[in-house]
Amino acid sequence: MGRITSIETMGLVDGPGIRAVVFFAGCGIRCVYCHNPESWCTSGGEQISAEALVKRLVRLKPYFEKSGGGVTASGGEPLLQPEFLAEVFSLLRDEGIHTCLDTAGVGFGDYEKILSITDLVLYDVKATDAQLYKKITGADISKTEQFLDALKKSGVPTVVRQVVIPGINDTDAYMESLKEYIKEKLPSATGVELLPYHTLGSHKYRELGIDEPLSGVGQMDAGKTEELYRRHFADKLG
């Protein structure tokens, strides 16, 4: 059994093709730019068995097959439910459905088993050094580096994602540090996505009665984000 907060049935941005994106409940870090605070609680959402969840997802298989899509586990943090995640991915593999893990790499272990049944990883880089990582997530960088060690050994194709925040990491110097970080920690990376910080989740903080960490920080300019990508990654990773 596991807990999920929602399922997006026609996702187009979390992996190749048309995808079902399953949002797992629970997250052990508190990113200042999080737009899904409703997913933090490990006891929230709907309790469901792996078999029942996969039964729902298999109905979408014709869309996956026609588009080269599949299922993406997101959250929250899927790695906080390793046994449930592994069972879901194993059943999906049995159905011939592409599996993608969207993760910050902060879970309860069993990474080798999970990665062995994962076709693609979307790895969310929070920061490239321990001090900034702590500032952004409230956690120690060593936990995600344990996952990165397992990911490096596995060789699973990886797309690196980095949220770009005005005044925090929107500089050429940071992008160069990200490039070096990828070379060292993520040699199986096949692409980089720079995601401009947005405020679309602000209303969720108000509804939950939680202070928004980046209250007052404006959205990241999409044009500047694209320019940072062109200068630092366009000729290296697509």
PDB file of C-alpha atoms in Angstrom:
ATOM      1  CA  MET A   1       0.000   0.000   0.000  1.00  0.00           C
ATOM      2  CA  GLY A   2       1.063   3.577  -0.628  1.00  0.00           C
ATOM      3  CA  ARG A   3      -0.255   7.126  -0.592  1.00  0.00           C
ATOM      4  CA  ILE A   4      -0.735   9.441  -3.554  1.00  0.00           C
ATOM      5  CA  THR A   5      -2.129  12.969  -3.677  1.00  0.00           C
ATOM      6  CA  SER A   6      -3.283  13.026  -7.300  1.00  0.00           C
ATOM      7  CA  ILE A   7      -2.825  11.685 -10.839  1.00  0.00           C
ATOM      8  CA  GLU A   8      -2.375  13.882 -13.900  1.00  0.00           C
ATOM      9  CA  THR A   9      -3.528  11.774 -16.822  1.00  0.00           C
ATOM     10  CA  MET A  10      -2.286  13.740 -19.831  1.00  0.00           C
ATOM     11  CA  GLY A  11       1.047  15.197 -18.768  1.00  0.00           C
ATOM     12  CA  LEU A  12       3.322  16.522 -21.484  1.00  0.00           C
ATOM     13  CA  VAL A  13       6.307  17.984 -19.601  1.00  0.00           C
ATOM     14  CA  ASP A  14       7.459  15.272 -17.174  1.00  0.00           C
ATOM     15  CA  GLY A  15       9.180  12.871 -19.523  1.00  0.00           C
ATOM     16  CA  PRO A  16       8.706  11.863 -23.165  1.00  0.00           C
ATOM     17  CA  GLY A  17       5.331  11.542 -24.851  1.00  0.00           C
ATOM     18  CA  ILE A  18       1.942  11.607 -23.181  1.00  0.00           C
ATOM     19  CA  ARG A  19       2.306  10.597 -19.552  1.00  0.00           C
ATOM     20  CA  ALA A  20       0.348   9.832 -16.449  1.00  0.00           C
ATOM     21  CA  VAL A  21       2.046  11.678 -13.597  1.00  0.00           C
ATOM     22  CA  VAL A  22       1.455  10.135 -10.176  1.00  0.00           C
ATOM     23  CA  PHE A  23       2.083  12.502  -7.292  1.00  0.00           C
ATOM     24  CA  PHE A  24       3.303  10.572  -4.259  1.00  0.00           C
ATOM     25  CA  ALA A  25       2.507  11.908  -0.786  1.00  0.00           C
ATOM     26  CA  GLY A  26       5.314  12.961   1.536  1.00  0.00           C
ATOM     27  CA  CYS A  27       8.499  14.975   1.228  1.00  0.00           C
ATOM     28  CA  GLY A  28      11.449  15.211   3.615  1.00  0.00           C
ATOM     29  CA  ILE A  29      12.806  18.554   2.416  1.00  0.00           C
ATOM     30  CA  ARG A  30      11.245  22.000   2.332  1.00  0.00           C
ATOM     31  CA  CYS A  31      12.358  23.814  -0.795  1.00  0.00           C
ATOM     32  CA  VAL A  32      11.785  27.558  -0.606  1.00  0.00           C
ATOM     33  CA  TYR A  33      10.215  27.503  -4.080  1.00  0.00           C
ATOM     34  CA  CYS A  34       8.001  24.430  -3.619  1.00  0.00           C
ATOM     35  CA  HIS A  35       4.690  24.754  -5.456  1.00  0.00           C
ATOM     36  CA  ASN A  36       3.187  21.550  -4.023  1.00  0.00           C
ATOM     37  CA  PRO A  37       3.133  22.120  -0.223  1.00  0.00           C
ATOM     38  CA  GLU A  38       0.012  19.980  -0.021  1.00  0.00           C
ATOM     39  CA  SER A  39       2.221  16.973  -0.795  1.00  0.00           C
ATOM     40  CA  TRP A  40       4.547  17.353   2.207  1.00  0.00           C
ATOM     41  CA  CYS A  41       2.561  15.216   4.648  1.00  0.00           C
ATOM     42  CA  THR A  42       3.312  11.488   4.463  1.00  0.00           C
ATOM     43  CA  SER A  43      -0.145  10.610   5.781  1.00  0.00           C
ATOM     44  CA  GLY A  44      -2.025  12.768   3.282  1.00  0.00           C
ATOM     45  CA  GLY A  45      -3.747  11.888   0.051  1.00  0.00           C
ATOM     46  CA  GLU A  46      -5.343   8.623  -0.969  1.00  0.00           C
ATOM     47  CA  GLN A  47      -4.196   5.230   0.259  1.00  0.00           C
ATOM     48  CA  ILE A  48      -4.033   2.723  -2.581  1.00  0.00           C
ATOM     49  CA  SER A  49      -2.417  -0.595  -3.431  1.00  0.00           C
ATOM     50  CA  ALA A  50       0.186  -0.869  -6.167  1.00  0.00           C
ATOM     51  CA  GLU A  51      -2.075  -3.249  -8.071  1.00  0.00           C
ATOM     52  CA  ALA A  52      -5.064  -0.888  -7.959  1.00  0.00           C
ATOM     53  CA  LEU A  53      -2.942   2.073  -9.042  1.00  0.00           C
ATOM     54  CA  VAL A  54      -1.434   0.227 -11.987  1.00  0.00           C
ATOM     55  CA  LYS A  55      -4.890  -0.970 -13.007  1.00  0.00           C
ATOM     56  CA  ARG A  56      -5.911   2.692 -13.368  1.00  0.00           C
ATOM     57  CA  LEU A  57      -2.776   3.545 -15.313  1.00  0.00           C
ATOM     58  CA  VAL A  58      -2.974   0.631 -17.743  1.00  0.00           C
ATOM     59  CA  ARG A  59      -6.191   2.105 -19.172  1.00  0.00           C
ATOM     60  CA  LEU A  60      -4.039   4.859 -20.668  1.00  0.00           C
ATOM     61  CA  LYS A  61      -1.645   2.439 -22.365  1.00  0.00           C
ATOM     62  CA  PRO A  62      -2.892   3.199 -25.926  1.00  0.00           C
ATOM     63  CA  TYR A  63      -1.945   6.869 -25.432  1.00  0.00           C
ATOM     64  CA  PHE A  64       1.482   5.869 -24.122  1.00  0.00           C
ATOM     65  CA  GLU A  65       2.124   3.549 -27.045  1.00  0.00           C
ATOM     66  CA  LYS A  66       1.109   6.072 -29.710  1.00  0.00           C
ATOM     67  CA  SER A  67       3.169   8.911 -28.216  1.00  0.00           C
ATOM     68  CA  GLY A  68       6.180   7.127 -26.745  1.00  0.00           C
ATOM     69  CA  GLY A  69       4.963   8.063 -23.278  1.00  0.00           C
ATOM     70  CA  GLY A  70       4.473   6.281 -19.999  1.00  0.00           C
ATOM     71  CA  VAL A  71       4.172   6.885 -16.265  1.00  0.00           C
ATOM     72  CA  THR A  72       6.125   9.377 -14.177  1.00  0.00           C
ATOM     73  CA  ALA A  73       6.347   9.082 -10.384  1.00  0.00           C
ATOM     74  CA  SER A  74       6.537  12.574  -8.887  1.00  0.00           C
ATOM     75  CA  GLY A  75       5.542  14.210  -5.647  1.00  0.00           C
ATOM     76  CA  GLY A  76       6.279  14.988  -2.984  1.00  0.00           C
ATOM     77  CA  GLU A  77       9.153  12.555  -3.077  1.00  0.00           C
ATOM     78  CA  PRO A  78       8.478   9.053  -4.437  1.00  0.00           C
ATOM     79  CA  LEU A  79      11.631   7.683  -2.787  1.00  0.00           C
ATOM     80  CA  LEU A  80      10.001   8.095   0.628  1.00  0.00           C
ATOM     81  CA  GLN A  81       7.793   5.136  -0.329  1.00  0.00           C
ATOM     82  CA  PRO A  82      10.441   2.800  -1.769  1.00  0.00           C
ATOM     83  CA  GLU A  83       8.605  -0.507  -1.468  1.00  0.00           C
ATOM     84  CA  PHE A  84       5.419   0.902  -2.976  1.00  0.00           C
ATOM     85  CA  LEU A  85       7.342   2.674  -5.748  1.00  0.00           C
ATOM     86  CA  ALA A  86       9.311  -0.460  -6.605  1.00  0.00           C
ATOM     87  CA  GLU A  87       6.136  -2.540  -6.799  1.00  0.00           C
ATOM     88  CA  VAL A  88       4.392   0.026  -9.016  1.00  0.00           C
ATOM     89  CA  PHE A  89       7.363   0.275 -11.391  1.00  0.00           C
ATOM     90  CA  SER A  90       7.748  -3.509 -11.497  1.00  0.00           C
ATOM     91  CA  LEU A  91       4.102  -3.966 -12.456  1.00  0.00           C
ATOM     92  CA  LEU A  92       4.378  -1.224 -15.069  1.00  0.00           C
ATOM     93  CA  ARG A  93       7.435  -2.915 -16.535  1.00  0.00           C
ATOM     94  CA  ASP A  94       5.437  -6.151 -16.773  1.00  0.00           C
ATOM     95  CA  GLU A  95       2.876  -4.201 -18.836  1.00  0.00           C
ATOM     96  CA  GLY A  96       5.580  -2.797 -21.114  1.00  0.00           C
ATOM     97  CA  ILE A  97       5.024   0.770 -19.881  1.00  0.00           C
ATOM     98  CA  HIS A  98       7.898   3.285 -19.734  1.00  0.00           C
ATOM     99  CA  THR A  99       8.802   4.342 -16.176  1.00  0.00           C
ATOM    100  CA  CYS A 100      10.184   7.731 -15.166  1.00  0.00           C
ATOM    101  CA  LEU A 101      11.228   8.899 -11.702  1.00  0.00           C
ATOM    102  CA  ASP A 102      11.018  12.618 -10.913  1.00  0.00           C
ATOM    103  CA  THR A 103      13.047  13.023  -7.733  1.00  0.00           C
ATOM    104  CA  ALA A 104      15.205  15.183  -5.513  1.00  0.00           C
ATOM    105  CA  GLY A 105      17.009  12.021  -4.417  1.00  0.00           C
ATOM    106  CA  VAL A 106      16.137  12.244  -0.723  1.00  0.00           C
ATOM    107  CA  GLY A 107      14.486   8.988   0.312  1.00  0.00           C
ATOM    108  CA  PHE A 108      14.795   5.876   2.423  1.00  0.00           C
ATOM    109  CA  GLY A 109      17.222   3.936   0.267  1.00  0.00           C
ATOM    110  CA  ASP A 110      16.760   0.778  -1.818  1.00  0.00           C
ATOM    111  CA  TYR A 111      17.902   2.973  -4.684  1.00  0.00           C
ATOM    112  CA  GLU A 112      19.643   0.212  -6.625  1.00  0.00           C
ATOM    113  CA  LYS A 113      16.477  -1.878  -6.862  1.00  0.00           C
ATOM    114  CA  ILE A 114      14.319   1.069  -7.876  1.00  0.00           C
ATOM    115  CA  LEU A 115      16.799   2.298 -10.485  1.00  0.00           C
ATOM    116  CA  SER A 116      17.000  -1.183 -12.005  1.00  0.00           C
ATOM    117  CA  ILE A 117      13.339  -0.857 -13.039  1.00  0.00           C
ATOM    118  CA  THR A 118      13.470   2.831 -13.984  1.00  0.00           C
ATOM    119  CA  ASP A 119      13.794   3.872 -17.638  1.00  0.00           C
ATOM    120  CA  LEU A 120      14.439   7.579 -17.066  1.00  0.00           C
ATOM    121  CA  VAL A 121      15.272   9.831 -14.115  1.00  0.00           C
ATOM    122  CA  LEU A 122      14.334  13.502 -13.871  1.00  0.00           C
ATOM    123  CA  TYR A 123      16.755  14.686 -11.203  1.00  0.00           C
ATOM    124  CA  ASP A 124      15.970  17.982  -9.494  1.00  0.00           C
ATOM    125  CA  VAL A 125      19.193  19.756  -8.566  1.00  0.00           C
ATOM    126  CA  LYS A 126      18.521  22.029  -5.618  1.00  0.00           C
ATOM    127  CA  ALA A 127      22.016  23.514  -5.350  1.00  0.00           C
ATOM    128  CA  THR A 128      25.584  22.624  -6.267  1.00  0.00           C
ATOM    129  CA  ASP A 129      27.163  23.273  -2.867  1.00  0.00           C
ATOM    130  CA  ALA A 130      26.269  22.329   0.692  1.00  0.00           C
ATOM    131  CA  GLN A 131      25.667  25.845   1.991  1.00  0.00           C
ATOM    132  CA  LEU A 132      23.197  26.873  -0.708  1.00  0.00           C
ATOM    133  CA  TYR A 133      21.552  23.443  -0.611  1.00  0.00           C
ATOM    134  CA  LYS A 134      20.874  23.909   3.094  1.00  0.00           C
ATOM    135  CA  LYS A 135      19.485  27.391   2.469  1.00  0.00           C
ATOM    136  CA  ILE A 136      17.125  26.201  -0.251  1.00  0.00           C
ATOM    137  CA  THR A 137      15.963  22.875   1.209  1.00  0.00           C
ATOM    138  CA  GLY A 138      16.630  23.049   4.942  1.00  0.00           C
ATOM    139  CA  ALA A 139      18.453  19.707   4.642  1.00  0.00           C
ATOM    140  CA  ASP A 140      21.967  18.331   4.369  1.00  0.00           C
ATOM    141  CA  ILE A 141      23.296  17.691   0.866  1.00  0.00           C
ATOM    142  CA  SER A 142      24.809  14.329   1.899  1.00  0.00           C
ATOM    143  CA  LYS A 143      21.444  12.530   1.621  1.00  0.00           C
ATOM    144  CA  THR A 144      20.900  13.368  -2.029  1.00  0.00           C
ATOM    145  CA  GLU A 145      24.542  12.565  -2.766  1.00  0.00           C
ATOM    146  CA  GLN A 146      23.886   8.998  -1.582  1.00  0.00           C
ATOM    147  CA  PHE A 147      21.236   8.744  -4.268  1.00  0.00           C
ATOM    148  CA  LEU A 148      23.557  10.332  -6.835  1.00  0.00           C
ATOM    149  CA  ASP A 149      26.180   7.656  -6.118  1.00  0.00           C
ATOM    150  CA  ALA A 150      23.612   4.941  -6.854  1.00  0.00           C
ATOM    151  CA  LEU A 151      22.384   6.784  -9.950  1.00  0.00           C
ATOM    152  CA  LYS A 152      25.928   7.149 -11.273  1.00  0.00           C
ATOM    153  CA  LYS A 153      26.543   3.415 -10.881  1.00  0.00           C
ATOM    154  CA  SER A 154      23.231   2.522 -12.508  1.00  0.00           C
ATOM    155  CA  GLY A 155      23.804   4.493 -15.699  1.00  0.00           C
ATOM    156  CA  VAL A 156      20.075   5.218 -16.019  1.00  0.00           C
ATOM    157  CA  PRO A 157      19.521   8.062 -18.544  1.00  0.00           C
ATOM    158  CA  THR A 158      18.928  11.279 -16.638  1.00  0.00           C
ATOM    159  CA  VAL A 159      17.515  14.692 -17.409  1.00  0.00           C
ATOM    160  CA  VAL A 160      18.781  17.341 -15.005  1.00  0.00           C
ATOM    161  CA  ARG A 161      16.317  19.965 -13.822  1.00  0.00           C
ATOM    162  CA  GLN A 162      17.225  23.219 -12.109  1.00  0.00           C
ATOM    163  CA  VAL A 163      14.760  25.840 -10.890  1.00  0.00           C
ATOM    164  CA  VAL A 164      16.224  29.289 -11.542  1.00  0.00           C
ATOM    165  CA  ILE A 165      15.374  31.864  -8.845  1.00  0.00           C
ATOM    166  CA  PRO A 166      15.909  35.632  -9.169  1.00  0.00           C
ATOM    167  CA  GLY A 167      18.739  36.829  -6.961  1.00  0.00           C
ATOM    168  CA  ILE A 168      19.714  33.339  -5.824  1.00  0.00           C
ATOM    169  CA  ASN A 169      21.063  31.256  -8.708  1.00  0.00           C
ATOM    170  CA  ASP A 170      20.331  33.268 -11.863  1.00  0.00           C
ATOM    171  CA  THR A 171      23.981  34.003 -12.639  1.00  0.00           C
ATOM    172  CA  ASP A 172      26.585  32.819 -15.112  1.00  0.00           C
ATOM    173  CA  ALA A 173      28.798  31.762 -12.204  1.00  0.00           C
ATOM    174  CA  TYR A 174      26.111  29.461 -10.831  1.00  0.00           C
ATOM    175  CA  MET A 175      25.426  27.958 -14.256  1.00  0.00           C
ATOM    176  CA  GLU A 176      29.103  27.145 -14.652  1.00  0.00           C
ATOM    177  CA  SER A 177      29.064  25.439 -11.242  1.00  0.00           C
ATOM    178  CA  LEU A 178      25.995  23.471 -12.370  1.00  0.00           C
ATOM    179  CA  LYS A 179      27.795  22.375 -15.511  1.00  0.00           C
ATOM    180  CA  GLU A 180      30.731  21.086 -13.451  1.00  0.00           C
ATOM    181  CA  TYR A 181      28.347  19.435 -10.974  1.00  0.00           C
ATOM    182  CA  ILE A 182      26.688  17.518 -13.806  1.00  0.00           C
ATOM    183  CA  LYS A 183      30.033  16.368 -15.209  1.00  0.00           C
ATOM    184  CA  GLU A 184      31.100  15.033 -11.820  1.00  0.00           C
ATOM    185  CA  LYS A 185      27.877  13.710 -10.325  1.00  0.00           C
ATOM    186  CA  LEU A 186      25.608  12.964 -13.296  1.00  0.00           C
ATOM    187  CA  PRO A 187      27.646  11.531 -16.172  1.00  0.00           C
ATOM    188  CA  SER A 188      24.581   9.747 -17.574  1.00  0.00           C
ATOM    189  CA  ALA A 189      22.781  13.077 -18.078  1.00  0.00           C
ATOM    190  CA  THR A 190      21.247  13.369 -21.524  1.00  0.00           C
ATOM    191  CA  GLY A 191      19.681  16.804 -21.091  1.00  0.00           C
ATOM    192  CA  VAL A 192      19.307  19.881 -18.898  1.00  0.00           C
ATOM    193  CA  GLU A 193      16.130  21.829 -18.215  1.00  0.00           C
ATOM    194  CA  LEU A 194      16.286  25.260 -16.597  1.00  0.00           C
ATOM    195  CA  LEU A 195      12.886  25.998 -15.073  1.00  0.00           C
ATOM    196  CA  PRO A 196      12.055  29.641 -14.291  1.00  0.00           C
ATOM    197  CA  TYR A 197      10.713  30.120 -10.775  1.00  0.00           C
ATOM    198  CA  HIS A 198       6.988  30.909 -10.781  1.00  0.00           C
ATOM    199  CA  THR A 199       4.426  31.907  -8.169  1.00  0.00           C
ATOM    200  CA  LEU A 200       1.564  29.679  -9.334  1.00  0.00           C
ATOM    201  CA  GLY A 201       1.564  27.812  -6.010  1.00  0.00           C
ATOM    202  CA  SER A 202       1.296  30.907  -3.825  1.00  0.00           C
ATOM    203  CA  HIS A 203      -2.407  30.411  -3.186  1.00  0.00           C
ATOM    204  CA  LYS A 204      -1.727  26.950  -1.738  1.00  0.00           C
ATOM    205  CA  TYR A 205       0.370  28.435   1.064  1.00  0.00           C
ATOM    206  CA  ARG A 206      -2.441  30.832   1.922  1.00  0.00           C
ATOM    207  CA  GLU A 207      -5.025  28.052   1.877  1.00  0.00           C
ATOM    208  CA  LEU A 208      -2.860  25.870   4.132  1.00  0.00           C
ATOM    209  CA  GLY A 209      -2.006  28.733   6.479  1.00  0.00           C
ATOM    210  CA  ILE A 210       1.737  28.347   5.799  1.00  0.00           C
ATOM    211  CA  ASP A 211       4.185  31.218   5.383  1.00  0.00           C
ATOM    212  CA  GLU A 212       5.538  31.328   1.842  1.00  0.00           C
ATOM    213  CA  PRO A 213       9.370  31.390   2.038  1.00  0.00           C
ATOM    214  CA  LEU A 214       9.832  33.428  -1.146  1.00  0.00           C
ATOM    215  CA  SER A 215       6.959  35.810  -0.540  1.00  0.00           C
ATOM    216  CA  GLY A 216       7.783  39.039  -2.354  1.00  0.00           C
ATOM    217  CA  VAL A 217      10.152  37.394  -4.844  1.00  0.00           C
ATOM    218  CA  GLY A 218       8.907  37.897  -8.383  1.00  0.00           C
ATOM    219  CA  GLN A 219       8.757  35.268 -11.082  1.00  0.00           C
ATOM    220  CA  MET A 220      11.944  34.486 -12.971  1.00  0.00           C
ATOM    221  CA  ASP A 221      12.098  36.061 -16.414  1.00  0.00           C
ATOM    222  CA  ALA A 222      11.650  33.283 -18.983  1.00  0.00           C
ATOM    223  CA  GLY A 223      13.762  35.112 -21.548  1.00  0.00           C
ATOM    224  CA  LYS A 224      16.709  35.409 -19.191  1.00  0.00           C
ATOM    225  CA  THR A 225      16.350  31.743 -18.299  1.00  0.00           C
ATOM    226  CA  GLU A 226      16.486  30.791 -21.966  1.00  0.00           C
ATOM    227  CA  GLU A 227      19.561  32.964 -22.462  1.00  0.00           C
ATOM    228  CA  LEU A 228      21.322  31.284 -19.535  1.00  0.00           C
ATOM    229  CA  TYR A 229      20.533  27.937 -21.115  1.00  0.00           C
ATOM    230  CA  ARG A 230      21.848  28.998 -24.528  1.00  0.00           C
ATOM    231  CA  ARG A 231      25.102  30.328 -23.075  1.00  0.00           C
ATOM    232  CA  HIS A 232      25.902  27.366 -20.867  1.00  0.00           C
ATOM    233  CA  PHE A 233      24.102  24.241 -22.061  1.00  0.00           C
ATOM    234  CA  ALA A 234      22.750  24.480 -25.610  1.00  0.00           C
ATOM    235  CA  ASP A 235      25.934  23.136 -27.194  1.00  0.00           C
ATOM    236  CA  LYS A 236      26.568  20.579 -24.465  1.00  0.00           C
ATOM    237  CA  LEU A 237      23.300  18.928 -23.465  1.00  0.00           C
ATOM    238  CA  GLY A 238      19.888  19.342 -25.091  1.00  0.00           C
TER     239      GLY A 238
END
